XYZ file of N, CA and C in Angstrom:
738
model
N 10.119 -50.081 -26.624
C 8.896 -49.575 -27.197
C 7.979 -50.768 -27.611
N 8.632 -51.848 -28.125
C 7.888 -52.975 -28.590
C 7.164 -53.628 -27.345
N 7.922 -53.699 -26.264
C 7.312 -54.337 -25.020
C 6.263 -53.465 -24.422
N 6.408 -52.138 -24.501
C 5.428 -51.219 -23.989
C 4.117 -51.333 -24.782
N 4.231 -51.468 -26.139
C 3.093 -51.658 -27.024
C 2.376 -52.938 -26.687
N 3.083 -53.990 -26.438
C 2.562 -55.316 -26.127
C 1.723 -55.185 -24.832
N 2.318 -54.611 -23.850
C 1.615 -54.488 -22.528
C 0.440 -53.588 -22.593
N 0.526 -52.459 -23.386
C -0.624 -51.570 -23.482
C -1.728 -52.280 -24.249
N -1.450 -53.231 -25.099
C -2.408 -53.961 -25.883
C -2.932 -55.135 -25.049
N -2.456 -55.323 -23.863
C -2.927 -56.416 -23.002
C -2.254 -57.729 -23.333
N -1.157 -57.741 -24.055
C -0.515 -58.970 -24.452
C 0.684 -59.280 -23.553
N 1.167 -60.447 -23.636
C 2.282 -60.827 -22.692
C 3.607 -60.661 -23.400
N 4.624 -60.284 -22.638
C 5.976 -60.200 -23.117
C 6.673 -61.503 -22.860
N 7.026 -62.271 -23.879
C 7.568 -63.616 -23.667
C 9.067 -63.505 -23.618
N 9.680 -64.456 -22.940
C 11.184 -64.548 -22.858
C 11.673 -65.249 -24.122
N 12.436 -64.500 -24.903
C 12.912 -65.048 -26.208
C 14.170 -64.329 -26.653
N 14.834 -64.914 -27.660
C 15.925 -64.226 -28.344
C 15.444 -63.683 -29.636
N 15.742 -62.376 -29.895
C 15.224 -61.740 -31.089
C 16.336 -61.224 -31.989
N 16.078 -61.087 -33.286
C 17.086 -60.613 -34.169
C 16.636 -59.291 -34.758
N 17.613 -58.378 -34.869
C 17.321 -57.021 -35.414
C 17.617 -56.929 -36.863
N 16.582 -56.398 -37.629
C 16.729 -56.183 -39.073
C 17.008 -54.695 -39.293
N 18.270 -54.331 -39.687
C 18.593 -52.900 -39.942
C 17.747 -52.287 -41.015
N 17.432 -53.009 -42.109
C 16.807 -52.478 -43.204
C 15.326 -52.113 -42.857
N 14.681 -52.979 -42.163
C 13.327 -52.796 -41.789
C 13.143 -52.108 -40.471
N 14.269 -51.959 -39.713
C 14.252 -51.351 -38.433
C 13.209 -52.056 -37.540
N 13.338 -53.373 -37.448
C 12.402 -54.128 -36.683
C 13.025 -55.418 -36.217
N 12.591 -55.899 -35.061
C 13.202 -57.150 -34.543
C 12.232 -58.285 -34.736
N 12.838 -59.488 -34.889
C 12.056 -60.733 -35.169
C 12.474 -61.786 -34.181
N 11.440 -62.613 -33.793
C 11.746 -63.691 -32.846
C 12.628 -64.754 -33.506
N 13.693 -65.223 -32.840
C 14.551 -66.218 -33.294
C 14.253 -67.598 -32.606
N 14.251 -67.594 -31.269
C 13.999 -68.756 -30.515
C 13.507 -68.324 -29.141
N 12.664 -69.238 -28.567
C 12.089 -68.909 -27.291
C 12.961 -69.521 -26.195
N 12.880 -68.921 -25.032
C 13.619 -69.451 -23.861
C 12.562 -69.588 -22.740
N 12.255 -70.811 -22.432
C 11.214 -71.036 -21.468
C 11.631 -70.703 -20.038
N 12.836 -71.028 -19.654
C 13.321 -70.769 -18.306
C 14.846 -70.666 -18.323
N 15.460 -70.431 -17.121
C 16.845 -70.137 -17.050
C 17.683 -71.342 -17.518
N 17.210 -72.574 -17.330
C 17.969 -73.760 -17.686
C 18.279 -73.723 -19.177
N 17.349 -73.180 -19.982
C 17.633 -73.134 -21.457
C 18.813 -72.376 -21.863
N 19.271 -71.500 -20.942
C 20.459 -70.710 -21.252
C 21.765 -71.422 -20.894
N 21.626 -72.617 -20.373
C 22.751 -73.476 -19.968
C 23.692 -72.751 -18.988
N 23.116 -72.062 -17.989
C 23.920 -71.502 -16.976
C 24.574 -72.590 -16.164
N 25.838 -72.349 -15.731
C 26.470 -73.333 -14.836
C 27.459 -72.560 -13.948
N 27.702 -73.099 -12.730
C 28.595 -72.394 -11.813
C 30.033 -72.494 -12.215
N 30.824 -71.444 -11.874
C 32.272 -71.457 -12.099
C 32.947 -71.919 -10.829
N 33.554 -73.068 -10.846
C 34.143 -73.644 -9.604
C 35.287 -72.857 -9.078
N 35.922 -72.073 -9.872
C 37.094 -71.260 -9.390
C 36.696 -69.977 -8.739
N 35.400 -69.615 -8.806
C 34.903 -68.453 -8.135
C 34.089 -68.783 -6.904
N 34.586 -68.359 -5.771
C 33.888 -68.673 -4.544
C 32.588 -67.786 -4.432
N 31.641 -68.272 -3.756
C 30.395 -67.488 -3.552
C 30.698 -66.269 -2.739
N 30.096 -65.148 -3.118
C 30.230 -63.832 -2.423
C 28.990 -63.552 -1.699
N 29.018 -63.482 -0.359
C 27.866 -63.230 0.437
C 27.923 -61.735 0.955
N 26.998 -60.921 0.602
C 27.012 -59.507 0.998
C 25.899 -59.321 1.969
N 26.235 -58.990 3.178
C 25.212 -58.842 4.207
C 24.618 -57.432 4.221
N 23.420 -57.337 4.727
C 22.730 -56.014 4.820
C 23.543 -55.042 5.662
N 24.170 -55.575 6.698
C 24.967 -54.791 7.611
C 26.111 -54.115 6.900
N 26.813 -54.885 6.013
C 27.941 -54.379 5.233
C 27.489 -53.295 4.316
N 26.347 -53.487 3.678
C 25.832 -52.549 2.699
C 25.518 -51.234 3.444
N 24.890 -51.345 4.662
C 24.550 -50.174 5.440
C 25.847 -49.428 5.861
N 26.860 -50.192 6.127
C 28.148 -49.589 6.575
C 28.772 -48.827 5.443
N 28.742 -49.385 4.217
C 29.331 -48.689 3.084
C 28.529 -47.465 2.715
N 27.181 -47.518 2.838
C 26.363 -46.375 2.563
C 26.644 -45.238 3.523
N 26.917 -45.595 4.792
C 27.206 -44.610 5.837
C 28.505 -43.882 5.570
N 29.417 -44.543 4.869
C 30.765 -43.950 4.660
C 30.725 -43.032 3.379
N 29.692 -43.129 2.622
C 29.566 -42.389 1.341
C 29.291 -40.929 1.666
N 29.888 -39.989 0.874
C 29.600 -38.513 1.065
C 28.149 -38.280 0.673
N 27.576 -37.248 1.198
C 26.184 -36.870 0.873
C 26.075 -36.441 -0.617
N 25.153 -37.089 -1.292
C 24.938 -36.772 -2.678
C 24.306 -35.341 -2.822
N 24.494 -34.792 -4.003
C 23.959 -33.421 -4.174
C 22.412 -33.409 -4.064
N 21.768 -34.427 -4.585
C 20.312 -34.450 -4.505
C 19.841 -34.561 -3.017
N 20.587 -35.320 -2.224
C 20.248 -35.426 -0.815
C 20.508 -34.087 -0.044
N 21.630 -33.520 -0.442
C 21.964 -32.217 0.208
C 20.939 -31.124 -0.151
N 20.520 -31.079 -1.348
C 19.552 -30.093 -1.839
C 18.240 -30.268 -1.038
N 17.764 -31.414 -0.942
C 16.512 -31.614 -0.182
C 16.705 -31.331 1.273
N 17.827 -31.650 1.882
C 18.110 -31.329 3.299
C 18.199 -29.823 3.479
N 18.717 -29.120 2.544
C 18.813 -27.591 2.687
C 17.404 -27.014 2.743
N 16.572 -27.466 1.861
C 15.206 -26.965 1.803
C 14.433 -27.259 3.128
N 14.632 -28.508 3.559
C 13.922 -28.965 4.776
C 14.531 -28.356 6.028
N 15.845 -28.437 6.191
C 16.507 -28.035 7.434
C 16.674 -26.472 7.515
N 17.011 -25.838 6.375
C 17.271 -24.410 6.427
C 16.120 -23.549 5.878
N 15.173 -24.188 5.245
C 14.011 -23.451 4.753
C 14.374 -22.373 3.712
N 15.296 -22.682 2.803
C 15.692 -21.778 1.822
C 15.022 -22.140 0.475
N 14.835 -21.196 -0.409
C 14.148 -21.502 -1.702
C 14.807 -22.559 -2.515
N 14.053 -23.184 -3.353
C 14.535 -24.251 -4.219
C 15.697 -23.748 -5.076
N 15.520 -22.560 -5.697
C 16.551 -21.998 -6.607
C 17.857 -21.778 -5.831
N 17.770 -21.186 -4.624
C 18.994 -20.989 -3.847
C 19.680 -22.253 -3.538
N 18.909 -23.195 -3.102
C 19.486 -24.521 -2.750
C 20.211 -25.157 -3.983
N 19.535 -25.035 -5.118
C 20.219 -25.600 -6.355
C 21.528 -24.940 -6.661
N 21.566 -23.611 -6.590
C 22.774 -22.897 -6.904
C 23.895 -23.231 -5.836
N 23.529 -23.139 -4.618
C 24.530 -23.367 -3.513
C 25.078 -24.807 -3.561
N 24.263 -25.783 -3.857
C 24.742 -27.151 -3.867
C 25.465 -27.579 -5.149
N 25.541 -26.654 -6.103
C 26.340 -26.968 -7.368
C 27.762 -27.083 -7.037
N 28.227 -26.405 -6.062
C 29.702 -26.390 -5.724
C 29.885 -26.876 -4.225
N 30.850 -27.771 -4.013
C 31.116 -28.181 -2.687
C 31.596 -27.050 -1.806
N 32.465 -26.171 -2.451
C 33.000 -25.064 -1.630
C 31.890 -24.157 -1.231
N 31.008 -23.763 -2.173
C 29.861 -22.962 -1.775
C 28.988 -23.564 -0.754
N 28.737 -24.849 -0.854
C 27.887 -25.547 0.144
C 28.587 -25.546 1.530
N 29.871 -25.742 1.520
C 30.585 -25.748 2.786
C 30.574 -24.390 3.454
N 30.806 -23.347 2.675
C 30.760 -22.005 3.229
C 29.420 -21.690 3.756
N 28.340 -22.075 3.080
C 26.958 -21.822 3.512
C 26.693 -22.514 4.841
N 27.048 -23.799 4.847
C 26.648 -24.535 6.104
C 27.425 -24.064 7.320
N 28.693 -23.749 7.135
C 29.539 -23.256 8.214
C 29.058 -21.841 8.685
N 28.758 -20.953 7.745
C 28.266 -19.680 8.075
C 26.919 -19.712 8.805
N 25.999 -20.559 8.320
C 24.674 -20.743 8.969
C 24.865 -21.271 10.352
N 25.791 -22.165 10.564
C 25.976 -22.738 11.918
C 26.529 -21.681 12.867
N 27.374 -20.786 12.383
C 28.037 -19.810 13.196
C 27.111 -18.660 13.616
N 26.344 -18.177 12.620
C 25.486 -17.069 12.919
C 24.066 -17.398 13.204
N 23.661 -18.638 12.905
C 22.318 -19.049 13.179
C 21.276 -18.444 12.257
N 21.683 -17.926 11.162
C 20.851 -17.187 10.255
C 20.972 -17.791 8.766
N 20.529 -19.028 8.529
C 20.748 -19.655 7.194
C 20.200 -18.864 6.048
N 19.005 -18.213 6.227
C 18.468 -17.521 5.046
C 19.344 -16.300 4.689
N 19.892 -15.607 5.726
C 20.700 -14.516 5.459
C 22.063 -14.962 4.869
N 22.570 -16.057 5.376
C 23.758 -16.638 4.759
C 23.598 -16.910 3.350
N 22.447 -17.547 3.007
C 22.206 -17.917 1.599
C 22.033 -16.633 0.770
N 21.430 -15.597 1.314
C 21.195 -14.366 0.549
C 22.571 -13.659 0.220
N 23.489 -13.689 1.135
C 24.841 -13.106 0.915
C 25.576 -13.891 -0.118
N 25.415 -15.163 -0.181
C 26.027 -15.956 -1.186
C 25.449 -15.770 -2.550
N 24.090 -15.764 -2.530
C 23.352 -15.673 -3.824
C 23.478 -14.315 -4.492
N 23.596 -13.240 -3.701
C 23.604 -11.900 -4.260
C 25.027 -11.281 -4.339
N 25.578 -10.933 -3.206
C 26.918 -10.263 -3.218
C 28.020 -11.163 -3.676
N 28.014 -12.423 -3.155
C 29.091 -13.294 -3.537
C 29.062 -13.566 -5.044
N 27.914 -13.850 -5.627
C 27.727 -14.107 -7.058
C 28.190 -12.906 -7.874
N 27.791 -11.689 -7.328
C 28.146 -10.451 -8.118
C 29.680 -10.313 -8.167
N 30.308 -10.509 -7.004
C 31.806 -10.378 -6.976
C 32.512 -11.506 -7.723
N 31.938 -12.715 -7.691
C 32.572 -13.765 -8.483
C 32.526 -13.459 -9.992
N 31.378 -12.856 -10.434
C 31.336 -12.522 -11.883
C 32.291 -11.366 -12.152
N 32.455 -10.392 -11.267
C 33.390 -9.282 -11.524
C 34.795 -9.770 -11.583
N 35.173 -10.722 -10.742
C 36.507 -11.232 -10.675
C 36.738 -12.475 -11.599
N 35.742 -12.805 -12.314
C 35.802 -13.995 -13.226
C 36.274 -15.249 -12.461
N 35.548 -15.530 -11.410
C 35.945 -16.673 -10.474
C 34.864 -17.700 -10.513
N 35.314 -18.919 -10.166
C 34.425 -19.999 -9.888
C 34.173 -20.194 -8.392
N 33.173 -20.824 -8.014
C 32.857 -21.075 -6.587
C 33.965 -21.750 -5.833
N 34.663 -22.644 -6.506
C 35.717 -23.407 -5.859
C 36.957 -22.482 -5.536
N 36.926 -21.301 -6.156
C 38.068 -20.387 -5.913
C 37.850 -19.461 -4.735
N 36.717 -19.543 -4.034
C 36.350 -18.684 -2.936
C 37.401 -18.948 -1.759
N 37.884 -17.848 -1.262
C 38.952 -17.959 -0.174
C 38.509 -17.344 1.146
N 37.414 -16.563 1.116
C 37.019 -15.970 2.444
C 36.475 -17.009 3.401
N 36.607 -16.766 4.677
C 36.245 -17.781 5.680
C 34.791 -17.574 6.110
N 34.081 -18.676 6.389
C 32.730 -18.601 6.893
C 32.621 -17.748 8.180
N 33.703 -17.818 8.950
C 33.758 -17.038 10.241
C 33.553 -15.577 9.971
N 34.252 -15.032 8.958
C 34.110 -13.607 8.684
C 32.819 -13.212 8.051
N 32.267 -14.060 7.217
C 30.918 -13.817 6.658
C 29.884 -13.753 7.821
N 30.019 -14.728 8.716
C 29.097 -14.825 9.883
C 29.145 -13.529 10.745
N 30.411 -13.058 10.947
C 30.621 -11.829 11.733
C 29.991 -10.629 11.002
N 30.098 -10.583 9.714
C 29.526 -9.503 8.937
C 27.986 -9.514 9.020
N 27.418 -10.653 8.940
C 25.945 -10.774 9.103
C 25.497 -10.286 10.425
N 26.259 -10.680 11.479
C 25.911 -10.205 12.880
C 26.032 -8.764 13.002
N 27.069 -8.123 12.425
C 27.281 -6.723 12.526
C 26.095 -5.943 11.869
N 25.633 -6.420 10.738
C 24.531 -5.772 10.041
C 23.230 -6.000 10.823
N 23.045 -7.125 11.426
C 21.803 -7.417 12.183
C 21.719 -6.651 13.456
N 22.881 -6.400 14.067
C 22.936 -5.618 15.256
C 22.823 -4.168 15.103
N 22.842 -3.678 13.813
C 22.752 -2.267 13.565
C 24.058 -1.544 13.717
N 25.154 -2.342 13.802
C 26.483 -1.661 13.949
C 26.855 -1.006 12.654
N 26.442 -1.577 11.544
C 26.656 -1.036 10.188
C 25.384 -1.156 9.407
N 25.156 -0.264 8.451
C 23.998 -0.336 7.650
C 24.201 -1.203 6.406
N 23.221 -1.430 5.640
C 23.303 -2.390 4.508
C 24.355 -1.971 3.477
N 24.382 -0.697 3.161
C 25.347 -0.212 2.110
C 26.794 -0.420 2.570
N 27.037 -0.042 3.862
C 28.369 -0.235 4.389
C 28.735 -1.750 4.461
N 27.733 -2.556 4.792
C 27.994 -3.991 4.907
C 28.420 -4.566 3.547
N 27.850 -4.062 2.466
C 28.258 -4.510 1.107
C 29.700 -4.123 0.818
N 30.056 -2.879 1.220
C 31.487 -2.422 0.942
C 32.495 -3.263 1.817
N 32.091 -3.559 3.089
C 32.933 -4.369 3.938
C 33.123 -5.760 3.389
N 31.971 -6.249 2.813
C 32.047 -7.604 2.277
C 32.970 -7.710 1.115
N 33.180 -6.664 0.335
C 34.090 -6.639 -0.752
C 35.511 -6.869 -0.251
N 35.855 -6.384 0.950
C 37.156 -6.566 1.574
C 37.224 -8.017 2.115
N 36.131 -8.493 2.645
C 36.096 -9.864 3.111
C 36.284 -10.859 1.975
N 35.601 -10.559 0.851
C 35.650 -11.386 -0.320
C 37.128 -11.457 -0.926
N 37.781 -10.287 -1.036
C 39.114 -10.278 -1.680
C 40.262 -10.566 -0.722
N 40.141 -10.066 0.519
C 41.282 -10.191 1.461
C 40.952 -10.991 2.746
N 39.708 -11.440 2.835
C 39.275 -12.209 3.980
C 39.660 -11.436 5.337
N 39.270 -10.180 5.321
C 39.564 -9.348 6.532
C 38.541 -9.674 7.633
N 38.906 -9.446 8.856
C 37.989 -9.584 9.975
C 37.071 -8.305 9.955
N 35.773 -8.521 9.672
C 34.907 -7.295 9.453
C 34.790 -6.467 10.721
N 34.809 -7.087 11.911
C 34.697 -6.337 13.173
C 35.897 -5.350 13.242
N 37.112 -5.901 13.046
C 38.287 -5.100 13.120
C 38.350 -3.984 12.017
N 37.979 -4.412 10.829
C 38.017 -3.486 9.671
C 36.969 -2.310 9.904
N 35.778 -2.565 10.351
C 34.818 -1.538 10.607
C 35.331 -0.562 11.655
N 35.979 -1.047 12.660
C 36.515 -0.282 13.717
C 37.686 0.629 13.216
N 38.598 -0.003 12.470
C 39.729 0.689 11.950
C 39.373 1.797 10.978
N 38.345 1.551 10.142
C 37.975 2.468 9.125
C 36.892 3.496 9.626
N 36.409 3.268 10.835
C 35.400 4.180 11.356
C 34.116 4.071 10.593
N 33.684 2.860 10.272
C 32.499 2.625 9.453
C 31.225 2.330 10.250
N 31.338 2.385 11.607
C 30.152 2.137 12.403
C 29.037 3.097 12.094
N 27.792 2.601 12.212
C 26.615 3.397 11.884
C 26.470 4.566 12.875
N 26.172 5.772 12.351
C 26.061 6.901 13.174
C 24.552 7.009 13.624
N 24.364 6.936 14.952
C 22.995 7.028 15.563
C 22.869 8.313 16.421
N 23.873 9.156 16.341
C 23.934 10.421 17.133
C 22.945 11.385 16.530
N 21.872 11.646 17.162
C 20.843 12.595 16.666
C 21.390 13.961 16.442
N 22.190 14.401 17.372
C 22.773 15.794 17.220
C 23.655 15.924 15.966
N 24.499 14.912 15.769
C 25.362 14.956 14.589
C 24.489 14.833 13.333
N 23.484 14.035 13.254
C 22.593 13.907 12.124
C 21.862 15.197 11.859
N 21.345 15.846 12.877
C 20.615 17.054 12.756
C 21.412 18.143 12.060
N 22.703 18.267 12.427
C 23.569 19.240 11.822
C 23.731 18.994 10.316
N 23.866 17.719 9.944
C 24.091 17.383 8.561
C 22.749 17.588 7.815
N 21.649 17.188 8.347
C 20.330 17.326 7.680
C 20.006 18.797 7.465
N 20.326 19.667 8.447
C 19.995 21.084 8.341
C 20.761 21.630 7.145
N 22.010 21.178 6.923
C 22.831 21.688 5.807
C 22.223 21.127 4.463
N 21.804 19.876 4.459
C 21.266 19.294 3.293
C 19.968 20.012 2.827
N 19.112 20.302 3.841
C 17.887 21.092 3.553
C 18.180 22.459 2.970
N 19.234 23.120 3.589
C 19.617 24.395 3.097
C 20.162 24.396 1.735
N 20.870 23.349 1.380
C 21.517 23.279 0.046
C 20.554 22.750 -1.004
N 19.402 22.276 -0.604
C 18.482 21.648 -1.641
C 17.066 22.274 -1.467
N 16.928 23.568 -1.655
C 15.595 24.226 -1.475
C 14.554 23.698 -2.397
N 14.928 23.299 -3.639
C 13.922 22.796 -4.639
C 13.343 21.509 -4.148
N 14.185 20.596 -3.623
C 13.641 19.307 -3.157
C 12.773 19.503 -1.922
N 13.137 20.493 -1.030
C 12.349 20.786 0.117
C 10.959 21.304 -0.270
N 10.946 22.198 -1.340
C 9.729 22.796 -1.815
C 8.873 21.694 -2.511
N 9.506 20.826 -3.225
C 8.746 19.744 -3.899
C 8.125 18.794 -2.832
N 8.837 18.459 -1.846
C 8.233 17.518 -0.769
C 7.072 18.219 -0.105
N 7.253 19.433 0.280
C 6.196 20.137 0.963
C 5.015 20.374 0.064
N 5.237 20.283 -1.246
C 4.173 20.438 -2.218
C 3.476 19.109 -2.583
N 3.888 18.114 -1.880
C 3.198 16.834 -2.063
C 3.974 15.779 -2.880
N 5.155 16.128 -3.296
C 5.973 15.201 -4.154
C 6.839 14.329 -3.277
N 6.310 13.087 -2.986
C 6.954 12.198 -2.010
C 8.351 11.767 -2.520
N 8.547 11.725 -3.837
C 9.828 11.269 -4.363
C 10.970 12.175 -3.968
N 10.627 13.443 -3.664
C 11.675 14.373 -3.229
C 12.366 13.876 -1.935
N 11.624 13.143 -1.091
C 12.230 12.645 0.134
C 13.411 11.705 -0.185
N 13.300 10.871 -1.251
C 14.382 10.046 -1.583
C 15.698 10.759 -1.981
N 15.443 11.915 -2.594
C 16.647 12.684 -2.974
C 17.321 13.317 -1.747
N 16.536 13.722 -0.774
C 17.053 14.290 0.444
C 17.734 13.253 1.341
N 17.135 12.059 1.365
C 17.804 10.961 2.075
C 19.116 10.634 1.439
N 19.138 10.526 0.121
C 20.327 10.249 -0.592
C 21.449 11.233 -0.352
N 21.057 12.539 -0.359
C 22.037 13.604 -0.086
C 22.628 13.502 1.362
N 21.750 13.144 2.274
C 22.153 13.032 3.696
C 23.130 11.859 3.865
N 22.734 10.712 3.206
C 23.599 9.489 3.330
C 24.958 9.762 2.673
N 24.944 10.482 1.573
C 26.311 10.808 0.954
C 27.084 11.680 1.858
N 26.443 12.665 2.468
C 27.200 13.548 3.372
C 27.751 12.838 4.587
N 27.062 11.745 4.965
C 27.503 10.926 6.101
C 28.362 9.752 5.633
N 28.745 9.806 4.375
C 29.527 8.735 3.779
C 28.929 7.366 3.961
N 27.629 7.302 3.872
C 26.904 6.034 4.021
C 26.744 5.433 5.377
N 27.251 6.165 6.416
C 27.325 5.608 7.709
C 26.096 5.927 8.604
N 25.201 6.773 8.111
C 24.046 7.127 8.896
C 23.025 5.994 9.011
N 22.223 6.019 10.022
C 21.170 5.070 10.181
C 20.010 5.527 9.254
N 19.692 4.780 8.150
C 18.717 5.207 7.268
C 17.348 5.436 7.834
N 16.954 4.634 8.800
C 15.633 4.800 9.447
C 15.563 6.116 10.223
N 16.670 6.385 10.893
C 16.765 7.622 11.710
C 16.767 8.830 10.780
N 17.460 8.741 9.656
C 17.541 9.848 8.655
C 16.134 10.114 8.168
N 15.439 9.143 7.767
C 14.038 9.293 7.260
C 13.140 9.989 8.274
N 13.173 9.439 9.556
C 12.304 10.023 10.570
C 12.666 11.442 10.893
N 13.987 11.755 11.002
C 14.355 13.151 11.302
C 14.037 14.147 10.115
N 14.205 13.651 8.939
C 13.926 14.500 7.761
C 12.400 14.869 7.744
N 11.584 13.883 7.996
C 10.123 14.170 7.978
C 9.757 15.203 9.049
N 10.279 14.972 10.285
C 9.994 15.883 11.352
C 10.513 17.301 11.058
N 11.684 17.430 10.524
C 12.274 18.710 10.251
C 11.567 19.379 9.038
N 11.061 18.638 8.109
C 10.365 19.221 6.981
C 8.927 19.657 7.328
N 8.353 19.049 8.382
C 7.080 19.445 8.833
C 7.093 20.604 9.848
N 8.255 20.901 10.320
C 8.334 22.010 11.307
C 8.357 23.407 10.717
């Protein structure tokens, strides 16, 4: 602070030895040192000179692991993910490794980050786990992302499947097939279910036809429940609107 004040006042900071006064909380000049010779520096004959080349320094730097700050900036630049996501993911080496491997496998870094930031964090909290305790493989997370993107399963089923991936590291493709969780796109099968939903919910049908748009949400929810979450939500919405207008 003393030196800053001197410089801000346009004065010179001189090379000197100063003494600190505890009572006054101030330092005082003791003696000046004009140059290095005044310090009586002299070489130690038993210590050989150490010459460090630029090449050696570069080699050592190349062997060092990527620092978190470097990784964070690279994630934002290379994967175009938000600052907050990059900060959370790079807090843990395990989380960062899962993210990078998943992104490389599925080619969808933003979706990989989203699964880690939302569902993974939720389940970690439920199971009282740290990121370093994660045991599921990036391969299975990448497969799950691809299944959802391809429309093989809808988002609600994808979340349920991920719970099994998270706890047991199951192969999502095999699990979806074994459990019959594939998304239903059969218009005939959906029509039968929707007809029953409309028949069982006359008040919601009346409300929607009376201009209450929120009633559609209730009918969609009833249809999805009847289909055990396996219906294509977009198709359900479209078919409901057509059938309600007929």
